[in-house]
XYZ file of C-alpha atoms in Angstrom:
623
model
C 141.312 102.207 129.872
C 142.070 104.574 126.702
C 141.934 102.977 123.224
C 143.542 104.418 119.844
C 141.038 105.372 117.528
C 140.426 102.765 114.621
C 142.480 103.535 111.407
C 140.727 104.520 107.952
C 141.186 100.825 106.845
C 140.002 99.090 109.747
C 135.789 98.477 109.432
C 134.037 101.212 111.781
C 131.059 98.984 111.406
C 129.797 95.110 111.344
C 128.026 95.900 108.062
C 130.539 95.610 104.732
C 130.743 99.171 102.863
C 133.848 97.473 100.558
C 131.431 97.630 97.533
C 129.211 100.767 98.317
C 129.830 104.124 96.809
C 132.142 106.333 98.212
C 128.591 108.657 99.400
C 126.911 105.411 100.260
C 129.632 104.085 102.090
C 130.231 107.888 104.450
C 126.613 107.768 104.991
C 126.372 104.415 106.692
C 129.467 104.690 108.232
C 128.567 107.671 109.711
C 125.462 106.766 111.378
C 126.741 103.233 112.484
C 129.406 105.085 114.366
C 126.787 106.919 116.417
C 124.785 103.717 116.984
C 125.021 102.972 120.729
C 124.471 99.039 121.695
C 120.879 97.655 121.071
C 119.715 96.464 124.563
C 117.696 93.401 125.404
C 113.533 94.119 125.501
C 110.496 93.523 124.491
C 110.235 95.056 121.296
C 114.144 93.990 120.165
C 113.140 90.363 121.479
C 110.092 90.417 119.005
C 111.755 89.977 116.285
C 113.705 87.179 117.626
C 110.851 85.340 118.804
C 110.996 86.166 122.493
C 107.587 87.434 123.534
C 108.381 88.480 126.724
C 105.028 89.755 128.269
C 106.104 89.728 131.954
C 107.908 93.078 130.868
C 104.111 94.370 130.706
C 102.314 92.781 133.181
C 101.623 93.621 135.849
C 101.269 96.832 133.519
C 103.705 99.824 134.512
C 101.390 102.034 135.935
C 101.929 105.293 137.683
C 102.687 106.333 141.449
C 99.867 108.209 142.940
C 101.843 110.755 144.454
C 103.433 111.402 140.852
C 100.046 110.920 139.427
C 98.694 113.434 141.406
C 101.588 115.883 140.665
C 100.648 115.462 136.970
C 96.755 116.116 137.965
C 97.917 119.194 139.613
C 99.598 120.571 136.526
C 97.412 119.335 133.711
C 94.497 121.326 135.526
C 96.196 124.390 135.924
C 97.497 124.218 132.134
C 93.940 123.231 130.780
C 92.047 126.421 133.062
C 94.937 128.773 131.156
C 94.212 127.301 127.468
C 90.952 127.487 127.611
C 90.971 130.829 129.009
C 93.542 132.590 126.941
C 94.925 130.228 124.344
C 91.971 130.491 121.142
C 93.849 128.171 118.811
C 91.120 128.830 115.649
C 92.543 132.363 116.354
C 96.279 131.256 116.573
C 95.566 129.420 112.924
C 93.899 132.181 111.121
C 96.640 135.001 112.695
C 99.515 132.762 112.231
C 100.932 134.028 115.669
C 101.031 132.959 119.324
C 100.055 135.866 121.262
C 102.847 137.365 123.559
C 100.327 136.686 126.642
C 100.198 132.774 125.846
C 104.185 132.933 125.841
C 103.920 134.627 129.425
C 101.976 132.131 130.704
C 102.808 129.162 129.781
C 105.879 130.673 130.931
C 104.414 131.061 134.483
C 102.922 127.779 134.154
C 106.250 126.041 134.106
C 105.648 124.565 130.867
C 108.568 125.759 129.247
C 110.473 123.321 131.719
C 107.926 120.426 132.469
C 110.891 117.431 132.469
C 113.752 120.175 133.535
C 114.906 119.250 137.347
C 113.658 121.372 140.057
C 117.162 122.869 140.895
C 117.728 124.130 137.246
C 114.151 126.433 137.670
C 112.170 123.330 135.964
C 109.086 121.606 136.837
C 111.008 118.315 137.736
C 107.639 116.416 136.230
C 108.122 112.541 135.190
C 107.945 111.310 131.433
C 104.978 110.198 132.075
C 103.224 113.438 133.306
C 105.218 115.146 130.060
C 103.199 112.377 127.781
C 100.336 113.511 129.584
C 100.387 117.000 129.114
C 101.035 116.171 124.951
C 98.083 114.974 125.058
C 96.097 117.276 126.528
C 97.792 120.072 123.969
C 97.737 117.723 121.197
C 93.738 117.707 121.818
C 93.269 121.677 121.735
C 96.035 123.051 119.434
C 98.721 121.502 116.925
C 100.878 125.121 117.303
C 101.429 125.209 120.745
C 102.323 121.434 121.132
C 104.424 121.825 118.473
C 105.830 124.929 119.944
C 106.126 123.327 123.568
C 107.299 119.762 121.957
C 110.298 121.402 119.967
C 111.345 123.387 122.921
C 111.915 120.073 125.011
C 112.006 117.180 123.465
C 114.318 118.142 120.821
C 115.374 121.923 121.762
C 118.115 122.723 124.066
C 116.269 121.057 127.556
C 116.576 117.539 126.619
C 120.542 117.070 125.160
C 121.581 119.235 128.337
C 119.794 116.741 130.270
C 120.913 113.737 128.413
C 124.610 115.050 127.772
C 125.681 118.669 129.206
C 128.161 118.676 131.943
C 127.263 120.939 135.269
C 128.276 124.493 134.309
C 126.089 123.593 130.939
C 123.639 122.539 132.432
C 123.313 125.561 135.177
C 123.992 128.242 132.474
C 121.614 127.206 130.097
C 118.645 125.366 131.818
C 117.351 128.136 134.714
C 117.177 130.188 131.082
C 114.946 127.531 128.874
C 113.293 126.562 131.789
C 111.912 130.281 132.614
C 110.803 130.312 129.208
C 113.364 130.963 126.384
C 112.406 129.628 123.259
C 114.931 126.862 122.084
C 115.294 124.852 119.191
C 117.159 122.167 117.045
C 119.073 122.792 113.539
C 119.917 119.652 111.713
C 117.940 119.815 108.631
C 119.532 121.569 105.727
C 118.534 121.843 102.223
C 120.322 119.149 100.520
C 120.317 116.929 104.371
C 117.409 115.343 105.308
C 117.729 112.146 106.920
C 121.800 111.537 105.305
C 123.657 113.966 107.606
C 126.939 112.978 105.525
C 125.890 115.628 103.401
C 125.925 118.062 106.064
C 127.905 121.397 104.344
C 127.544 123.357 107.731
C 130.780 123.251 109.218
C 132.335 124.414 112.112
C 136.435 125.180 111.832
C 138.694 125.834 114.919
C 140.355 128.345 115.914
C 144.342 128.680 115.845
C 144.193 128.645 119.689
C 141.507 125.922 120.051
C 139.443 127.522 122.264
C 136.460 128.625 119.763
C 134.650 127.039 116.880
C 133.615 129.350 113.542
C 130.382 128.023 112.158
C 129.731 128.665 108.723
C 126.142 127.396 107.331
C 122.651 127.472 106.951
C 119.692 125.022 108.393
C 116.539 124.843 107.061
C 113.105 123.908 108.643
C 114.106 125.104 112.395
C 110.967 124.744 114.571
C 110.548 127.520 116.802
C 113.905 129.064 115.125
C 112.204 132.181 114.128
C 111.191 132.878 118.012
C 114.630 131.011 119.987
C 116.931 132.754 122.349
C 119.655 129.262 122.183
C 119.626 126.615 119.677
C 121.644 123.230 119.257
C 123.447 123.331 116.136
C 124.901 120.277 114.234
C 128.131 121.171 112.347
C 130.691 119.269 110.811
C 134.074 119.624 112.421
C 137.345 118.759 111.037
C 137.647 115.185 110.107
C 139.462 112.570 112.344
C 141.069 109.416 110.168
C 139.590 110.489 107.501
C 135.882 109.836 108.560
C 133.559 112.803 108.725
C 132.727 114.109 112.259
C 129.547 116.054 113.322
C 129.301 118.295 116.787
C 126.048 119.572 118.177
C 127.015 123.426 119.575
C 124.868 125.297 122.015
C 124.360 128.333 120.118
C 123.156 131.941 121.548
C 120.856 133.693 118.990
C 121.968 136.759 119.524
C 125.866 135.949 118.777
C 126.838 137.931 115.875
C 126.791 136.387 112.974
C 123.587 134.233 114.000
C 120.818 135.278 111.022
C 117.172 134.087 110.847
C 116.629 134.379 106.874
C 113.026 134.040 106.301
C 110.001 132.349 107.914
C 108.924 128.987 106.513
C 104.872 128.631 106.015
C 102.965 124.851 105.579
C 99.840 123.582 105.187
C 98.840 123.426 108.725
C 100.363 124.593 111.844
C 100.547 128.361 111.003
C 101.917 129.547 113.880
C 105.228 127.011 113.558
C 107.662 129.368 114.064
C 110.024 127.451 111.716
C 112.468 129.442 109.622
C 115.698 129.349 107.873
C 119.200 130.161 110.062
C 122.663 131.144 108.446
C 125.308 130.860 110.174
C 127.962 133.536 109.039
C 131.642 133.510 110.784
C 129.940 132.708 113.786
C 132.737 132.488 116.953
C 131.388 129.692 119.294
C 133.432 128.797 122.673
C 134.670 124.983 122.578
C 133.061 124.849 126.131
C 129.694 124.828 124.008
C 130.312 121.292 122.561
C 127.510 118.748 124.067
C 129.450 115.501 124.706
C 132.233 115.853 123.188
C 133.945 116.925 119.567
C 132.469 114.312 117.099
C 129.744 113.035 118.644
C 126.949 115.011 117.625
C 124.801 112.673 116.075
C 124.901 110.503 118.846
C 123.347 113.494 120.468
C 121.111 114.373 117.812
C 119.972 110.390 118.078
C 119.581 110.012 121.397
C 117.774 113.020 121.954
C 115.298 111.893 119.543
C 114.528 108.648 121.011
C 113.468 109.649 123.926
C 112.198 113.127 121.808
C 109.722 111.460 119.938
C 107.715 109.943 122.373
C 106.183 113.506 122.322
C 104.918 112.990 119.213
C 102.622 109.668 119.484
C 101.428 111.611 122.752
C 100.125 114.386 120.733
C 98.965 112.329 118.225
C 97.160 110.125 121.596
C 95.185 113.068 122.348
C 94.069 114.427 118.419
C 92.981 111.000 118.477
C 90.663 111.515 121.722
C 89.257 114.484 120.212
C 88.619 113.016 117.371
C 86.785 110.325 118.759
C 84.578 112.850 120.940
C 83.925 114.608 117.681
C 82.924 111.663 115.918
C 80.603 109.768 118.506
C 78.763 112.884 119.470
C 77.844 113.740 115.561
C 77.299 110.095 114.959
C 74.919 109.621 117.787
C 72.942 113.225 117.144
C 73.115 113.326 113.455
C 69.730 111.292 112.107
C 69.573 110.078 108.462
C 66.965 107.767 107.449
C 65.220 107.385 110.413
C 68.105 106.608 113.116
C 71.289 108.069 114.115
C 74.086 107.654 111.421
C 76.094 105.835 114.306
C 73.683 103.004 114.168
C 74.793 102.222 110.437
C 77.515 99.962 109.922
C 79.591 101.631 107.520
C 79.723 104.253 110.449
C 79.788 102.206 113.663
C 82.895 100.688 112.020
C 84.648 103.608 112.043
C 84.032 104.518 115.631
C 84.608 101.444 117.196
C 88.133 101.198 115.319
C 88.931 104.879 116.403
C 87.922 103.784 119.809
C 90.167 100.833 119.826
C 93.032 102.562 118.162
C 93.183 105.029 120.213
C 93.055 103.183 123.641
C 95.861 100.700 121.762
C 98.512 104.309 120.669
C 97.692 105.553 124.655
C 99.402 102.036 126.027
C 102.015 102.100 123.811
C 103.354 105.598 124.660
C 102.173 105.710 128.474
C 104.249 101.815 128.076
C 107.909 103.799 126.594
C 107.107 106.686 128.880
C 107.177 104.138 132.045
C 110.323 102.706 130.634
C 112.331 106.626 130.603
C 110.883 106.994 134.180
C 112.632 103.894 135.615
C 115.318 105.268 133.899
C 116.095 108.255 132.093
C 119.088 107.089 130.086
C 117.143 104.035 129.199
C 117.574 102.688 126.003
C 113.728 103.045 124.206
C 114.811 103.563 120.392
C 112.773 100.530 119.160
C 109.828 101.752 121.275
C 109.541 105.469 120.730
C 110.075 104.804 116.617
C 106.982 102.014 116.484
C 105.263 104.426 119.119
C 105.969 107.404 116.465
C 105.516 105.274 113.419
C 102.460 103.563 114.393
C 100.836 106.570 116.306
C 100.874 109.204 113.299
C 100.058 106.686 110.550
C 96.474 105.565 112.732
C 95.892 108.988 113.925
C 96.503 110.573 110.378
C 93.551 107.983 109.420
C 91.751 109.260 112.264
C 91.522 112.984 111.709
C 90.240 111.592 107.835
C 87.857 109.129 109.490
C 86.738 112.214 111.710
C 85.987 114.184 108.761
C 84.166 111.668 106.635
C 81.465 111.067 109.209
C 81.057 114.944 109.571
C 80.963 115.308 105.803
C 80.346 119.041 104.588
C 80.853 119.761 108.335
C 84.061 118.154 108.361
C 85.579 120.051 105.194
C 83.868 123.466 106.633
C 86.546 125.961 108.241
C 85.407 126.138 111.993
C 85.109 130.435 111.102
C 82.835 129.583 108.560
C 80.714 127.161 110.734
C 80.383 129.628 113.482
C 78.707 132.098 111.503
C 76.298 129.802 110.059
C 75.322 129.587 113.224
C 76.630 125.856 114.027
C 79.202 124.689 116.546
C 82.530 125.131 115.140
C 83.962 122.075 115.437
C 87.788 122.324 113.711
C 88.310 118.990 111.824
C 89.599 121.197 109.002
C 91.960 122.814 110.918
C 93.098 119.041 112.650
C 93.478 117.579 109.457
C 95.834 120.427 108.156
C 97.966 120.338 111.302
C 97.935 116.601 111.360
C 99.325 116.033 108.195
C 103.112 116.410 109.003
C 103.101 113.944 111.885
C 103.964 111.110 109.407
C 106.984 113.395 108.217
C 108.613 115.534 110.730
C 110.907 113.629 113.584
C 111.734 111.015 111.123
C 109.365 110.008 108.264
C 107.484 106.644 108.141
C 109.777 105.770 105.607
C 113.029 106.252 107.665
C 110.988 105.070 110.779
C 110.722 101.863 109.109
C 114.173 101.618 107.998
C 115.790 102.536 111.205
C 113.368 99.722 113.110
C 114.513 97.281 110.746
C 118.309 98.400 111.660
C 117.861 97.532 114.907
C 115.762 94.441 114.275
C 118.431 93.014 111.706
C 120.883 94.105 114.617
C 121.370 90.357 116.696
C 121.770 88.477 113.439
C 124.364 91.394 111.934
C 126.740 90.905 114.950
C 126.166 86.850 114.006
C 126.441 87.007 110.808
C 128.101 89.940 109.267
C 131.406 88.998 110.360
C 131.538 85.855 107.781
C 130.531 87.796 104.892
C 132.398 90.726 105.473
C 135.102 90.822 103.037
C 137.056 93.664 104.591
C 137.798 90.937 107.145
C 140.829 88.066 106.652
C 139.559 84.957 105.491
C 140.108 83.142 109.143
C 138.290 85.512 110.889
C 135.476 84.817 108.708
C 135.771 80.964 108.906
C 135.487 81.864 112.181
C 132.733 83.913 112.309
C 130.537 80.735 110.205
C 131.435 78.654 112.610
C 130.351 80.399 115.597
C 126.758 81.383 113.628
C 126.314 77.746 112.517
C 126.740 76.335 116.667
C 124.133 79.493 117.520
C 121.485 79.039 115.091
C 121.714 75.269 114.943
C 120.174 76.034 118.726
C 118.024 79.106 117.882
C 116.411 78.464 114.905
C 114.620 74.814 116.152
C 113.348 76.549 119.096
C 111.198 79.044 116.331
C 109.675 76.112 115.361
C 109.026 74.081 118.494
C 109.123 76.875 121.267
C 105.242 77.842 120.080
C 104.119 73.842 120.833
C 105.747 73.603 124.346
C 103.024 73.563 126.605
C 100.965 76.093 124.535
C 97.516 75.477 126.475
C 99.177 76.919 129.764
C 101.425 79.488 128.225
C 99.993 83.277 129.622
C 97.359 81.626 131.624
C 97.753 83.898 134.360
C 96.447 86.455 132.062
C 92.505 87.410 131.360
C 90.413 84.745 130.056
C 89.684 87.300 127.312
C 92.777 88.286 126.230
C 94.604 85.240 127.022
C 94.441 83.489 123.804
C 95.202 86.914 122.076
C 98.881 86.970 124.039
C 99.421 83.275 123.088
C 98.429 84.367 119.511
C 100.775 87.146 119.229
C 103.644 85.158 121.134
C 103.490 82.563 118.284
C 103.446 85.074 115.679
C 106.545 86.435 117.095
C 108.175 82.916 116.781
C 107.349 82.808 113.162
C 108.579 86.543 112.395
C 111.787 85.403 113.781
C 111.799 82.285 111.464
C 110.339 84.593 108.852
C 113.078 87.057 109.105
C 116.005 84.524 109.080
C 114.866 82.679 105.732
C 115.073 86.320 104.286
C 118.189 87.101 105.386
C 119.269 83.309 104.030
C 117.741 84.240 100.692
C 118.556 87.842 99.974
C 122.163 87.985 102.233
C 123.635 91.600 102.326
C 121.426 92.449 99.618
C 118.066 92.422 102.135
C 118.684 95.739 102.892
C 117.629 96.661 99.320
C 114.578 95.251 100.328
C 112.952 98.216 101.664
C 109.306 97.213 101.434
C 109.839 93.712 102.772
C 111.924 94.952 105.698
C 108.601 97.662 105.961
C 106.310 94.300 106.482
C 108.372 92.754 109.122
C 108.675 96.262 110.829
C 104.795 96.541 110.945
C 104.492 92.758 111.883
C 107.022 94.091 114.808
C 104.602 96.790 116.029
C 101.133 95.314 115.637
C 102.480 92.617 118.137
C 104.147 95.222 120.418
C 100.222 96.887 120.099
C 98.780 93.809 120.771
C 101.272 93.171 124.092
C 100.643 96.572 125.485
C 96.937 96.915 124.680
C 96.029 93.319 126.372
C 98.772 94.428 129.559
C 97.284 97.912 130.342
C 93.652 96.887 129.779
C 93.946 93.600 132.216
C 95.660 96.365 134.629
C 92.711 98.663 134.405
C 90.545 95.845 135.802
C 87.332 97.278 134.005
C 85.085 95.581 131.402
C 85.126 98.301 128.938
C 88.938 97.926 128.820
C 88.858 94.612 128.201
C 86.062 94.690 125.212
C 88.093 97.594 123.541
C 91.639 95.681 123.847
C 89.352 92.257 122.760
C 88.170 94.491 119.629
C 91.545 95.882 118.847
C 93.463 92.378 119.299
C 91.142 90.689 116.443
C 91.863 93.339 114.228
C 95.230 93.699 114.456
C 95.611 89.791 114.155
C 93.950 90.378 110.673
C 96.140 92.640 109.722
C 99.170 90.648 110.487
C 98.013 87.517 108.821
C 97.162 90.060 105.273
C 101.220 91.223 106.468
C 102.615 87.742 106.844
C 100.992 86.789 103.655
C 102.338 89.724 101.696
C 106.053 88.566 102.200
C 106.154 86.021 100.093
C 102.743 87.684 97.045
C 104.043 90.865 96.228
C 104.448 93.103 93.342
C 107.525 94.571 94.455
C 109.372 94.188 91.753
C 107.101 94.757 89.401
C 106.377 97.758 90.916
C 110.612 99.101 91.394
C 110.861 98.191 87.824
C 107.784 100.593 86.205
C 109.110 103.355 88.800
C 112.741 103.458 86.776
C 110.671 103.731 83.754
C 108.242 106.341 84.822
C 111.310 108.264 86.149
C 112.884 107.948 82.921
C 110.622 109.978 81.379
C 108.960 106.292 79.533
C 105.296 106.846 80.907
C 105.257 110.668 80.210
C 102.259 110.043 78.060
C 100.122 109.192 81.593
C 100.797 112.801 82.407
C 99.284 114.240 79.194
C 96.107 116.833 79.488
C 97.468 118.625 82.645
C 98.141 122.276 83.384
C 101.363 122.801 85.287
């Protein structure tokens, strides 16, 4: 059944932009248009005070014949990197040599997810999570080589989006090897694509796009033979419109301007593109004209699972790094592991770690059921919550080496010592917490979709773009649903709370009835705040941050308890015991901090310092 597009006057979202600013008001229009339908789970359910664990237990766990197809690969991928991939060498050169390109193009691992009639592997997400890992343990630049190629480079929207003579034009080429990449980011577009100025204008005839523009920060851009650009295209109703374009490097007018160099990964072949009269064939539009950030969305919730892999197995090495100095270094007589300001660290790395590796291998089993599944809330709290613990990691790492830590690995080996790399993890690490959506935006975008059940409630009444019946309405209708709900937050944790989860270890058992009460009261918690602050709560950025990382420390908790109690073994169960106490703690300081805060106090001293009122704090420096 076709439907007319909505006019300019009619809302294009359930959230009221009436009293925004014109920029304010494109911007969230804009992105609420892409917004597909939040689906049921167990992370959305969280945060209205369904716990439901049966979605993790019996723990997802893999089949053995595709477990032993991901054996197969991660062993021959593993001989090649430590045989010809030296990533110290990699860092200090600043290049991939052209023989690790080769093979990893042999390898397959150009095409790990690609289907097995378009030249790719055909592996699972799982077996792709796996083989982050295993990179993220060795070598920041080729996982972030490998992880822009796939997850967000051309492989994954062709998957996700590209019709059949897209997807057999384009994939047999990535798949074989040909560097792709993404190009969103541009210098005054970060994570507001309203302000996107590259646009793409058709042709009198139609049949072609001309892309004018430039995009900055494009991984693997410098080295990419086809590239998914996001362009504006002529706007429909007055509402901006963004395409993604599959883009051949070598069409004329295609320019890479200079080379962009960080901190840490070196070798990130990340550059500037322009974009100069550049003649595109409409038959190069993913989806469809308009719905490029859809594409760009998409894509990255299922993109940045790759991420908290990586980040899975830095962790992993970091742990190895840490108990094997810890347990040979001696200081004062014993081992430095066996002093408490130490052993704290390791058994929290420990726990943290095994806690990140069941949340992503937990997504990853939810794309492999399905591979249009829906796993935005779980992929951003995977992301968000990975690269925030392993980011403390890599610093816990190099505390408990000390001097060793801070040492280049170069400068190690010709002391004569093992050259262990912290120094070059903790450099590479560093932009986890930034790149595929910052921790920031992570936390805004989970508390979007957590706010989501109560906006399509609620927003209607107080939306004042809406006649005044509809809105009686609307009041009516939220007063008969929460008149229901809201009791239920209260009562639903009393109702027969000794047998609740009792199928579940004796360990863990009161940890799941723990966390399944604290979900209750984040849902009451979430609705007084909404009652309190009305549309204004999403001003609220640093409250709607503590009910996010309430969110994910029970989501931790959930898959931590499920895949441990799957694994059947002792040492599973003492880690997941360790890491369920702690993380309770940390929730209680959370819960606490909604309602003693400085907030405020704090918002109001920023204005001033940014007013140039606190200058006199910045006296004595040399800039």
């Amino acid at each position: 059944m076709k439907t007319e597009p909505a006019s300019a006057s009619e809302p294009t979202s359930i959230i009221d932009t009436s009293k925004m600013s014109p920029e304010q008001r494109a911007a969230l229009e804009l992105t609420e248009a892409a917004r597909a339908e939040t689906r049921d789970g167990f992370v959305s359910g969280l945060f209205m005070g369904r716990f439901d664990f049966d979605t993790l237990h019996p723990f997802p766990g893999q089949r053995s014949e595709d477990h032993d197809q991901g054996d197969a690969f991660l062993q021959r991928l593993g001989d090649f990197l430590k045989a010809e991939a030296d990533p110290d060498e990699i860092d200090r050169t600043g290049e991939i040599p052209d023989r690790v390109f080769a093979g990893l193009a042999k390898l397959g691992a150009f095409g790990i997810k690609i289907p097995v009639e378009y030249g790719g592997l055909g592996l699972s997400q799982t077996n792709y999570c796996r083989a982050a890992i295993l990179l993220g343990s060795y070598c920041g630049n080729l996982t972030a080589l490998l992880s822009a190629h796939q997850s967000i480079g051309v492989p994954q929207p062709l998957i996700l989006f590209g019709n059949e003579e897209q997807k057999r034009h384009w994939l047999p080429r990535v798949a074989a090897g040909e560097v792709s990449a993404f190009a969103l980011t541009e210098p005054k577009v970060g994570s507001d694509p309203a302000k996107m100025e590259t646009r793409a204008e058709p042709t009198p005839d139609g049949a072609h796009f001309i892309i004018n523009g430039e995009k900055l920060w494009c991984t693997n851009g410098v080295k990419a033979g086809v590239i998914v650009v996001m362009a504006r295209t002529p706007d429909q109703n007055g509402r901006n419109q963004i395409t993604a374009f599959v883009v051949d490097m070598d069409t004329p007018g295609v320019e890479v301007v200079r080379r962009c160099h960080f901190m840490g990964l070196r070798a990130l072949y990340n550059g500037v593109v322009r974009f100069t009269e550049v003649k595109v064939p409409r038959e190069n539009i993913l989806l469809a004209e308009g719905k490029g950030l859809r594409v760009a969305l998409t894509t990255l919730n299922t993109g940045r699972l790759t991420l908290p892999a990586a980040c899975v197995g830095l962790s992993k090495r970091c742990l190895e790094i840490a108990r094997t100095w810890a347990a040979e270094r001696v200081q004062w007589g014993s081992p430095i592991g066996r002093h408490a300001a130490i052993a704290e660290k390791i058994a929290r790395l420990a726990a943290e770690t095994f806690a990140m590796e069941s949340m992503t291998l937990y997504a990853a089993s939810l794309v492999d059921r399905d591979k249009h599944a829906d796993v935005r809330l779980e992929a951003a709290m995977c992301k968000l919550w990975a690269t925030e613990r392993c980011w403390e990691h890599v610093n816990e790492a190099m505390q408990i080496r000390g001097g060793r830590g801070y040492e280049t690995a170069q400068s190690l080996a010709a002391r004569g010592e093992p050259p262990v790399p912290v120094e070059r993890l903790l450099r590479d690490s560093r932009i986890n917490t930034i790149f595929e959506g910052s921790s920031e935006i992570m936390r805004l975008f989970i508390a979007r979709e957590a706010l989501d059940p109560h906006l399509k409630i609620g927003a209607p009444m107080l939306d004042t773009r809406l006649p005044w019946k509809t809105r009686a309405g609307a009041a009516g209708r939220a007063v008969l649903n929460y008149a229901g709900w809201y009791p239920r937050q209260w009562l639903g944790p009393l109702a027969n709370a000794g047998l609740l989860f009792s199928h579940v270890n004796a360990r863990l058992s009161g940890h799941v009835r723990w966390a399944a009460r604290a979900s209750h009261r984040l849902a009451r918690e979430l609705f007084h705040a909404m009652a309190l602050h009305g549309p204004k709560l999403e001003r609220e950025q640093m409250l709607l941050g503590r009910f996010v990382d309430i969110g994910t420390e029970l989501f931790a908790i959930a898959a931590t308890c499920g895949r441990a109690e799957a694994l059947k073994a002792p040492e599973a169960l003492e880690l997941a015991d360790f890491f369920a106490r702690a993380s309770r703690l940390r929730i209680e300081k959370l819960f606490h901090a909604l309602h003693h805060h400085t907030d405020r106090a704090g918002y109001r001293i920023a204005q001033r310092v940014l007013a140039g009122e606190h200058r006199w704090v910045e006296a004595g420096i040399l800039g």
